[in-house]
Amino acid sequence: MNADAVSSLAKATLDGSLPFPQIVGELIAQGVEYYNVDYASKSFTFYSAAGAAISAPLSFEGLSPISQDWDATALREAIRDSQQNDQKFRQFCDRAMAAGVQGYFAFLRGQRVTYLGRAGDEHVEWFPGAKPSDA
């Protein structure tokens, strides 16, 4: 992984300068296997299959606090708005945190995202068009 390229893609995610599908494609091309968005520490961490890790700040100011209560319905609505209505990443983050998401892992090779709540709640969302391997 090239640290400058991955950091630049994290910045593009924050400022919305590239479409998200293009960002994902470029992360894969850089050798990113999965990444973690941690709302508590306000950071992204990108991981390669070889074990390398690159961190970048999630530098949005004034986000909602992470709710203590898990609201899976509100989370699914926020995900759908991002997938279908081109919701901006900042708005998604705000809504996810208000729904009780403390962070998530996006598994690029596995084509799914696992969202985690403060009490261990979780929701797995498959990439559009992807399906579980046993389905």
mmCIF file of C-alpha atoms in Angstrom:
data_model
loop_
_atom_site.group_PDB
_atom_site.id
_atom_site.type_symbol
_atom_site.label_atom_id
_atom_site.label_comp_id
_atom_site.label_asym_id
_atom_site.label_seq_id
_atom_site.Cartn_x
_atom_site.Cartn_y
_atom_site.Cartn_z
ATOM 1 C CA MET A 1 0.000 0.000 0.000
ATOM 2 C CA ASN A 2 1.159 3.470 -0.794
ATOM 3 C CA ALA A 3 0.543 5.624 2.296
ATOM 4 C CA ASP A 4 0.200 8.861 0.320
ATOM 5 C CA ALA A 5 -2.306 7.340 -2.120
ATOM 6 C CA VAL A 6 -4.400 5.748 0.640
ATOM 7 C CA SER A 7 -4.362 8.967 2.695
ATOM 8 C CA SER A 8 -5.439 10.886 -0.403
ATOM 9 C CA LEU A 9 -8.362 8.469 -0.878
ATOM 10 C CA ALA A 10 -9.375 8.954 2.764
ATOM 11 C CA LYS A 11 -9.364 12.713 2.170
ATOM 12 C CA ALA A 12 -11.457 12.257 -1.001
ATOM 13 C CA THR A 13 -13.964 10.294 1.082
ATOM 14 C CA LEU A 14 -14.219 13.190 3.528
ATOM 15 C CA ASP A 15 -14.525 15.966 0.956
ATOM 16 C CA GLY A 16 -16.634 14.014 -1.536
ATOM 17 C CA SER A 17 -14.287 14.808 -4.433
ATOM 18 C CA LEU A 18 -14.510 11.273 -5.883
ATOM 19 C CA PRO A 19 -17.509 8.950 -6.193
ATOM 20 C CA PHE A 20 -17.437 6.271 -3.513
ATOM 21 C CA PRO A 21 -17.359 3.308 -5.965
ATOM 22 C CA GLN A 22 -14.228 4.841 -7.519
ATOM 23 C CA ILE A 23 -12.642 5.235 -4.072
ATOM 24 C CA VAL A 24 -13.330 1.564 -3.290
ATOM 25 C CA GLY A 25 -11.811 0.501 -6.627
ATOM 26 C CA GLU A 26 -8.699 2.564 -5.990
ATOM 27 C CA LEU A 27 -8.355 1.241 -2.419
ATOM 28 C CA ILE A 28 -8.467 -2.298 -3.804
ATOM 29 C CA ALA A 29 -5.860 -1.341 -6.431
ATOM 30 C CA GLN A 30 -3.664 -0.033 -3.586
ATOM 31 C CA GLY A 31 -3.865 -3.426 -1.861
ATOM 32 C CA VAL A 32 -6.365 -2.481 0.858
ATOM 33 C CA GLU A 33 -8.168 -5.625 1.987
ATOM 34 C CA TYR A 34 -10.373 -3.954 4.613
ATOM 35 C CA TYR A 35 -10.661 -0.766 6.599
ATOM 36 C CA ASN A 36 -12.068 0.372 9.917
ATOM 37 C CA VAL A 37 -13.893 3.608 10.613
ATOM 38 C CA ASP A 38 -13.702 4.347 14.339
ATOM 39 C CA TYR A 39 -16.052 7.128 15.385
ATOM 40 C CA ALA A 40 -14.789 7.092 18.989
ATOM 41 C CA SER A 41 -11.222 7.955 17.935
ATOM 42 C CA LYS A 42 -12.380 9.800 14.779
ATOM 43 C CA SER A 43 -10.064 7.832 12.514
ATOM 44 C CA PHE A 44 -9.860 5.493 9.545
ATOM 45 C CA THR A 45 -7.399 2.589 9.496
ATOM 46 C CA PHE A 46 -6.702 0.744 6.246
ATOM 47 C CA TYR A 47 -5.229 -2.780 6.271
ATOM 48 C CA SER A 48 -3.454 -4.815 3.604
ATOM 49 C CA ALA A 49 -3.412 -8.614 3.333
ATOM 50 C CA ALA A 50 0.284 -8.451 4.273
ATOM 51 C CA GLY A 51 -0.525 -6.843 7.624
ATOM 52 C CA ALA A 52 0.390 -3.238 6.867
ATOM 53 C CA ALA A 53 -1.840 -0.548 8.364
ATOM 54 C CA ILE A 54 -2.281 3.109 7.449
ATOM 55 C CA SER A 55 -4.317 5.495 9.618
ATOM 56 C CA ALA A 56 -5.938 8.769 8.635
ATOM 57 C CA PRO A 57 -8.052 11.241 10.612
ATOM 58 C CA LEU A 58 -11.826 11.390 10.342
ATOM 59 C CA SER A 59 -11.709 15.147 10.665
ATOM 60 C CA PHE A 60 -15.365 16.170 10.703
ATOM 61 C CA GLU A 61 -16.230 18.746 13.368
ATOM 62 C CA GLY A 62 -19.548 18.813 15.199
ATOM 63 C CA LEU A 63 -20.703 15.246 14.594
ATOM 64 C CA SER A 64 -23.437 13.808 16.784
ATOM 65 C CA PRO A 65 -22.259 11.928 19.849
ATOM 66 C CA ILE A 66 -22.381 8.148 19.533
ATOM 67 C CA SER A 67 -25.775 7.164 20.887
ATOM 68 C CA GLN A 68 -25.837 4.640 23.707
ATOM 69 C CA ASP A 69 -28.933 3.087 22.128
ATOM 70 C CA TRP A 70 -28.747 0.887 19.031
ATOM 71 C CA ASP A 71 -31.281 1.706 16.323
ATOM 72 C CA ALA A 72 -30.902 -0.827 13.511
ATOM 73 C CA THR A 73 -33.811 0.639 11.554
ATOM 74 C CA ALA A 74 -32.251 4.126 11.517
ATOM 75 C CA LEU A 75 -28.901 2.612 10.494
ATOM 76 C CA ARG A 76 -30.460 0.681 7.593
ATOM 77 C CA GLU A 77 -32.231 3.880 6.450
ATOM 78 C CA ALA A 78 -28.925 5.784 6.504
ATOM 79 C CA ILE A 79 -27.232 3.001 4.517
ATOM 80 C CA ARG A 80 -30.035 3.016 1.906
ATOM 81 C CA ASP A 81 -29.814 6.798 1.541
ATOM 82 C CA SER A 82 -26.098 6.470 0.831
ATOM 83 C CA GLN A 83 -26.614 3.647 -1.675
ATOM 84 C CA GLN A 84 -29.663 5.029 -3.456
ATOM 85 C CA ASN A 85 -29.740 8.790 -2.901
ATOM 86 C CA ASP A 86 -26.034 9.746 -3.002
ATOM 87 C CA GLN A 87 -26.011 10.897 0.630
ATOM 88 C CA LYS A 88 -22.748 12.622 1.544
ATOM 89 C CA PHE A 89 -20.347 10.759 3.846
ATOM 90 C CA ARG A 90 -20.547 13.387 6.604
ATOM 91 C CA GLN A 91 -24.329 13.061 6.783
ATOM 92 C CA PHE A 92 -24.021 9.274 6.811
ATOM 93 C CA CYS A 93 -21.536 9.444 9.709
ATOM 94 C CA ASP A 94 -23.819 11.746 11.689
ATOM 95 C CA ARG A 95 -26.825 9.471 11.162
ATOM 96 C CA ALA A 96 -24.868 6.281 11.905
ATOM 97 C CA MET A 97 -23.537 7.725 15.165
ATOM 98 C CA ALA A 98 -27.039 8.854 16.156
ATOM 99 C CA ALA A 99 -28.158 5.246 15.457
ATOM 100 C CA GLY A 100 -25.581 3.962 17.953
ATOM 101 C CA VAL A 101 -22.764 2.947 15.591
ATOM 102 C CA GLN A 102 -19.379 3.315 17.279
ATOM 103 C CA GLY A 103 -17.549 2.128 14.173
ATOM 104 C CA TYR A 104 -17.493 -0.317 11.327
ATOM 105 C CA PHE A 105 -15.275 -2.605 9.282
ATOM 106 C CA ALA A 106 -15.611 -2.524 5.499
ATOM 107 C CA PHE A 107 -14.320 -5.804 4.073
ATOM 108 C CA LEU A 108 -13.538 -5.018 0.429
ATOM 109 C CA ARG A 109 -12.613 -8.570 -0.565
ATOM 110 C CA GLY A 110 -15.556 -9.964 1.410
ATOM 111 C CA GLN A 111 -17.940 -7.345 -0.035
ATOM 112 C CA ARG A 112 -19.633 -6.522 3.248
ATOM 113 C CA VAL A 113 -19.603 -4.014 6.070
ATOM 114 C CA THR A 114 -20.015 -4.925 9.730
ATOM 115 C CA TYR A 115 -21.373 -2.070 11.857
ATOM 116 C CA LEU A 116 -20.790 -2.236 15.617
ATOM 117 C CA GLY A 117 -22.662 -0.636 18.499
ATOM 118 C CA ARG A 118 -21.440 0.367 21.929
ATOM 119 C CA ALA A 119 -22.999 -2.672 23.632
ATOM 120 C CA GLY A 120 -21.809 -5.198 21.040
ATOM 121 C CA ASP A 121 -24.768 -4.808 18.703
ATOM 122 C CA GLU A 122 -23.947 -5.468 15.082
ATOM 123 C CA HIS A 123 -25.399 -5.267 11.606
ATOM 124 C CA VAL A 124 -23.864 -6.808 8.479
ATOM 125 C CA GLU A 125 -24.613 -5.083 5.204
ATOM 126 C CA TRP A 126 -23.600 -6.737 1.933
ATOM 127 C CA PHE A 127 -22.332 -4.555 -0.894
ATOM 128 C CA PRO A 128 -25.045 -3.966 -3.506
ATOM 129 C CA GLY A 129 -25.228 -7.080 -5.687
ATOM 130 C CA ALA A 130 -23.107 -9.203 -3.325
ATOM 131 C CA LYS A 131 -24.540 -12.202 -1.494
ATOM 132 C CA PRO A 132 -23.393 -14.491 1.312
ATOM 133 C CA SER A 133 -21.248 -17.344 -0.026
ATOM 134 C CA ASP A 134 -23.627 -19.958 1.407
ATOM 135 C CA ALA A 135 -26.726 -18.436 -0.246
#
